[in-house]
Every structure is written in structure tokens, then in C-alpha cells.
CSV table of C-alpha atoms in Angstrom, one decimal:
chain,number,residue,atom,x,y,z
A,199,MET,CA,29.1,13.9,-29.1
A,200,LYS,CA,28.5,17.1,-27.7
A,201,LYS,CA,28.6,17.5,-23.8
A,202,SER,CA,24.9,20.0,-25.3
A,203,GLY,CA,24.2,17.4,-26.9
A,204,LEU,CA,23.9,14.0,-24.3
A,205,PHE,CA,22.6,16.6,-21.6
A,206,LEU,CA,19.7,17.2,-24.2
A,207,ILE,CA,19.0,13.6,-24.4
A,208,LEU,CA,19.5,12.8,-20.2
A,209,PHE,CA,16.9,15.7,-20.0
A,210,LEU,CA,14.7,14.4,-22.5
A,211,LEU,CA,14.8,10.5,-20.6
A,212,SER,CA,14.3,12.0,-17.6
A,213,SER,CA,11.4,14.6,-18.6
A,214,VAL,CA,9.6,10.6,-20.0
A,215,PHE,CA,10.2,9.3,-17.1
A,216,ALA,CA,8.5,11.6,-15.1
A,217,GLN,CA,5.5,11.8,-17.1
A,218,SER,CA,5.6,7.8,-16.8
A,219,VAL,CA,5.5,7.6,-13.3
A,220,GLN,CA,2.2,10.3,-13.6
A,221,GLU,CA,1.0,8.0,-16.0
A,222,ILE,CA,1.4,4.8,-14.6
A,223,LEU,CA,-0.6,5.9,-11.4
A,224,ASP,CA,-3.3,7.3,-13.5
A,225,ARG,CA,-3.9,4.0,-15.0
A,226,VAL,CA,-3.5,1.9,-11.0
A,227,GLU,CA,-6.3,5.0,-9.8
A,228,LYS,CA,-8.9,4.2,-13.0
A,229,ASN,CA,-8.2,0.6,-12.9
A,230,LEU,CA,-8.7,0.3,-8.6
A,231,SER,CA,-11.8,2.6,-9.1
A,232,THR,CA,-14.2,-0.7,-8.6
A,233,PRO,CA,-15.0,-2.6,-5.5
A,234,TRP,CA,-11.9,-5.3,-5.0
A,235,GLN,CA,-10.1,-7.7,-2.9
A,236,ALA,CA,-6.9,-9.4,-2.7
A,237,VAL,CA,-4.5,-10.7,-0.1
A,238,LEU,CA,-0.9,-9.7,0.6
A,239,LYS,CA,1.9,-11.9,1.7
A,240,GLY,CA,5.2,-12.3,2.3
A,241,GLN,CA,7.9,-11.8,4.9
A,242,ILE,CA,8.8,-8.4,7.3
A,243,LEU,CA,11.0,-8.4,9.6
A,244,GLY,CA,9.8,-8.7,13.7
A,245,PRO,CA,11.1,-6.3,16.7
A,246,ASP,CA,13.7,-9.0,17.1
A,247,GLY,CA,15.5,-8.6,13.9
A,248,ARG,CA,14.4,-11.5,12.5
A,249,PRO,CA,12.4,-11.9,9.2
A,250,GLN,CA,8.5,-13.4,9.9
A,251,GLU,CA,5.8,-14.5,7.7
A,252,PHE,CA,3.4,-11.9,7.4
A,253,LEU,CA,-0.4,-12.6,5.6
A,254,ALA,CA,-3.5,-9.8,5.7
A,255,ARG,CA,-6.5,-9.9,3.5
A,256,LEU,CA,-7.3,-6.5,1.6
A,257,TYR,CA,-11.0,-5.1,0.4
A,258,ALA,CA,-11.6,-2.0,-0.9
A,259,LEU,CA,-14.6,0.3,-1.5
A,260,PRO,CA,-12.9,3.1,-3.9
A,261,GLN,CA,-15.5,5.3,-4.6
A,262,GLU,CA,-16.7,4.8,-0.9
A,263,GLU,CA,-12.6,5.7,-0.3
A,264,ILE,CA,-13.1,3.2,2.2
A,265,PHE,CA,-10.5,0.4,2.8
A,266,ARG,CA,-9.8,-2.9,5.3
A,267,ILE,CA,-7.1,-4.3,6.0
A,268,GLU,CA,-7.5,-8.0,8.1
A,269,PHE,CA,-4.2,-9.2,9.7
A,270,VAL,CA,-3.3,-12.7,10.3
A,271,LYS,CA,0.1,-13.0,10.7
A,272,PRO,CA,2.5,-12.8,12.3
A,273,GLY,CA,1.0,-13.8,15.5
A,274,SER,CA,1.6,-10.2,16.8
A,275,LEU,CA,-1.2,-9.0,14.6
A,276,ALA,CA,-3.8,-11.7,14.3
A,277,ASP,CA,-7.1,-10.8,14.3
A,278,ASN,CA,-6.5,-6.7,14.4
A,279,PHE,CA,-7.7,-5.0,11.3
A,280,THR,CA,-7.0,-1.9,10.2
A,281,VAL,CA,-10.1,0.3,8.6
A,282,LEU,CA,-9.2,3.3,6.4
A,283,THR,CA,-12.2,6.1,5.5
A,284,LYS,CA,-11.8,9.6,3.4
A,285,LYS,CA,-11.9,10.8,7.2
A,286,GLU,CA,-10.6,8.8,9.6
A,287,VAL,CA,-8.6,5.4,10.8
A,288,TRP,CA,-10.5,2.5,13.2
A,289,ASN,CA,-8.0,0.2,14.5
A,290,TYR,CA,-9.2,-2.6,16.0
A,291,LEU,CA,-6.9,-4.4,18.7
A,292,TYR,CA,-8.0,-7.5,19.7
A,293,LEU,CA,-6.1,-8.5,22.3
A,294,THR,CA,-7.8,-5.5,24.2
A,295,ASN,CA,-11.1,-5.5,22.6
A,296,GLN,CA,-10.6,-1.3,21.8
A,297,LEU,CA,-11.6,0.1,18.2
A,298,ILE,CA,-9.4,3.2,17.8
A,299,LYS,CA,-10.6,5.9,15.9
A,300,SER,CA,-8.2,8.9,14.7
A,301,PRO,CA,-8.7,11.8,12.6
A,302,ARG,CA,-7.1,10.6,9.0
A,303,GLU,CA,-4.3,13.3,9.5
A,304,ARG,CA,-3.2,12.3,12.4
A,305,ALA,CA,-3.4,8.8,12.8
A,306,TRP,CA,-1.2,6.2,13.3
A,307,ILE,CA,-1.8,2.9,11.2
A,308,GLN,CA,-0.8,-1.0,12.1
A,309,GLY,CA,0.7,-3.3,10.4
A,310,LEU,CA,2.9,-1.8,7.3
A,311,PHE,CA,3.3,1.7,5.1
A,312,ALA,CA,2.5,-0.7,2.2
A,313,PRO,CA,-0.8,-2.4,2.7
A,314,ALA,CA,-3.0,1.1,3.3
A,315,GLU,CA,-1.4,2.5,0.2
A,316,LEU,CA,-2.0,-0.5,-1.8
A,317,GLY,CA,-5.4,1.2,-3.3
A,318,ASN,CA,-4.5,4.7,-3.3
A,319,PRO,CA,-1.8,5.8,-5.7
A,320,SER,CA,-2.6,9.8,-5.2
A,321,ALA,CA,-1.6,8.9,-1.6
A,322,LEU,CA,1.7,6.5,-2.3
A,323,ALA,CA,2.6,9.3,-4.4
A,324,GLY,CA,1.9,12.1,-1.8
A,325,LYS,CA,4.2,10.4,0.5
A,326,LEU,CA,6.7,9.4,-1.8
A,327,ASP,CA,9.0,11.2,-4.6
A,328,LEU,CA,8.7,8.2,-7.1
A,329,ARG,CA,11.2,6.8,-10.2
A,330,LEU,CA,10.7,4.5,-12.9
A,331,ILE,CA,13.9,2.5,-12.9
A,332,GLY,CA,12.5,0.2,-15.4
A,333,GLU,CA,10.6,-3.7,-16.2
A,334,VAL,CA,10.5,-6.5,-14.4
A,335,SER,CA,9.3,-10.1,-14.9
A,336,THR,CA,6.8,-11.4,-12.2
A,337,PRO,CA,5.0,-14.5,-11.8
A,338,GLN,CA,1.6,-12.4,-13.0
A,339,GLY,CA,3.4,-11.0,-16.3
A,340,LEU,CA,5.3,-8.0,-16.8
A,341,ALA,CA,5.5,-5.1,-14.5
A,342,TYR,CA,6.5,-1.6,-14.5
A,343,ARG,CA,9.7,-1.2,-11.1
A,344,LEU,CA,8.8,2.1,-9.0
A,345,ARG,CA,10.7,3.8,-7.0
A,346,GLY,CA,10.1,5.8,-4.1
A,347,ILE,CA,12.0,8.3,-1.2
A,348,PRO,CA,10.1,9.1,1.3
A,349,LYS,CA,9.3,13.0,0.8
A,350,GLU,CA,9.7,13.3,4.9
A,351,ALA,CA,11.6,11.8,8.1
A,352,GLY,CA,10.1,9.4,10.0
A,353,ALA,CA,8.7,7.1,7.5
A,354,GLY,CA,10.5,4.1,9.0
A,355,PHE,CA,12.5,3.1,5.7
A,356,LYS,CA,14.7,4.3,3.9
A,357,GLU,CA,12.9,3.2,-0.1
A,358,MET,CA,10.3,1.5,-1.3
A,359,GLU,CA,9.9,-0.4,-4.9
A,360,VAL,CA,6.8,-1.2,-6.2
A,361,TYR,CA,5.8,-3.4,-8.9
A,362,VAL,CA,3.2,-2.5,-11.1
A,363,LEU,CA,1.5,-4.9,-13.2
A,364,LYS,CA,1.8,-3.8,-17.0
A,365,PRO,CA,-1.7,-5.4,-18.3
A,366,ASP,CA,-3.5,-5.0,-15.5
A,367,PRO,CA,-2.4,-2.0,-13.9
A,368,ARG,CA,-2.1,-2.7,-10.0
A,369,PRO,CA,0.6,-3.0,-7.5
A,370,VAL,CA,1.6,-6.9,-7.5
A,371,ARG,CA,4.9,-6.8,-5.0
A,372,PHE,CA,6.6,-4.1,-2.5
A,373,LEU,CA,9.9,-4.5,-1.3
A,374,ILE,CA,11.1,-1.7,1.5
A,375,ARG,CA,14.1,-0.9,2.9
A,376,ASP,CA,16.1,1.0,5.4
A,377,GLU,CA,19.7,1.3,6.2
A,378,LYS,CA,20.8,-2.4,7.2
A,379,GLY,CA,18.5,-3.9,4.1
A,380,VAL,CA,14.9,-5.3,3.0
A,381,VAL,CA,12.9,-5.0,6.0
A,382,ALA,CA,9.5,-6.0,4.0
A,383,ASP,CA,9.3,-8.1,0.3
A,384,LEU,CA,5.6,-8.5,-0.3
A,385,GLU,CA,3.5,-10.0,-2.6
A,386,VAL,CA,-0.5,-8.9,-4.1
A,387,GLY,CA,-2.1,-12.5,-4.9
A,388,GLU,CA,-5.5,-13.8,-5.0
A,389,PHE,CA,-6.8,-10.2,-6.9
A,390,LYS,CA,-10.2,-10.6,-7.8
A,391,ARG,CA,-12.8,-7.8,-8.6
A,392,THR,CA,-16.3,-8.3,-7.0
A,393,PRO,CA,-19.3,-6.9,-5.2
A,394,LEU,CA,-18.7,-5.1,-1.7
A,395,ASP,CA,-20.7,-3.9,0.7
A,396,LYS,CA,-19.8,-0.9,3.0
A,397,ALA,CA,-21.3,-2.2,6.0
A,398,ALA,CA,-19.3,-5.2,6.4
A,399,LEU,CA,-16.3,-3.1,5.6
A,400,LEU,CA,-16.9,-1.2,8.1
A,401,ARG,CA,-18.2,-3.5,10.6
A,402,TYR,CA,-17.0,-4.7,14.0
A,403,PRO,CA,-17.4,-6.7,17.3
A,404,LYS,CA,-20.5,-5.4,18.7
A,405,ASP,CA,-18.8,-5.0,22.8
A,406,ALA,CA,-16.1,-3.5,21.5
A,407,GLN,CA,-14.8,-0.3,23.7
A,408,VAL,CA,-14.7,2.3,21.4
A,409,VAL,CA,-12.0,4.9,22.1
A,410,ARG,CA,-11.4,7.8,19.5
A,411,ARG,CA,-8.3,10.0,19.7
């Protein structure tokens, strides 16, 4: 085969893959457009470089653009929670009983990048240069395997793999690496569509100290 023919085939394949990523994200966004909840669990590297068990409960009201993450493990995050709204991020710290409210464009989000973006494909694509690198079998079924490289410095990781279930388009696994190796391996389980109340997702202790930054 002539080199020009080979280059044409490679170009066409790359174009198909690039288009497929957006199609996959569009399917995820459509599929997750109604209220849902799930559990995110697996392992992360702690500050001491040792693996720690991670567990968080996720609640989503996509039409209201409200997402709530309740942390269970590790112990350093236990009983903390984060709420993402269209304009703000709320971080509740159990040890200090503080609710820190910040504009979304400059807020920090406790825990991990992955759960914060799980229900928001557009935000994920905005922060990562995503490529489709194949398909993989998971306990929940066949999934697309996407690999993302941060578009900006300071993300705290080198690359992220996102597994998106094919028959029911939604993320089922996040694999995050830095220069030294895997820093987080998280699976999404106990997924279900369920009625959720906006007030419940925005609730916080009445005696919490509200701090605006």
C-alpha cells in the first residue's frame, strides 16, 4: 500500500474516533438527564502514598444542575459533603462544622476530580482532551474506554481513563494516574433512577457556620 493511502486510512480512523467521543458524551448526557443516585467506591492514594479505601454517595438533579457528593471513606473525608450548583460549590467540613460557599469558577472541590464531574460530560470534556482508545468488558457490561489528558496544568494527575457503559450510557469506572502510577481506581455501582428532592440535596446542618469565599 502506498504511504498516501495509509495516511488517508489513519486520518479517517482518527476522525471517526474523534467524532465518536462527542457522540458517546452526548449519549451519556441524554441518558443521565433525569434524577439518579449511585455509589462511587474503590481505592485512592492517601497523603502518605498508601492506598486508602474510598466510598462516596452521589445524588444528581441534572435538570436543576445540582449534584451532591456525600463522603463516607477515607476517615479524613467521612461525614463531609460537597454540593455543586449552577453557580456555586459548597464544601461542608464536619470537623469544623463549616459550610464553605464559593463561586463555581474559582472553587476547590474536596475529594477527587472524578466524582465531581461524573454526571457532567460537558464539564469533563471541557477539562480533558478525550480520545476513544477501545472497548473493555466490565461487570456491568461492555464499555467504551476513553482516555483523557488535562488541558491545563495543575490538574493534579497525568491522565484519566473513563469507562462508559455501552447498553446504558454512563460512566462505570474512573482510573486516574500521575507520573508515578495509579492514584485512584474507582467504580460506580448501585446506580438507579429515583425521585430526588431539591431541598434534600441542598440541606446542611442548621448550626453550621456559613463562610463565603
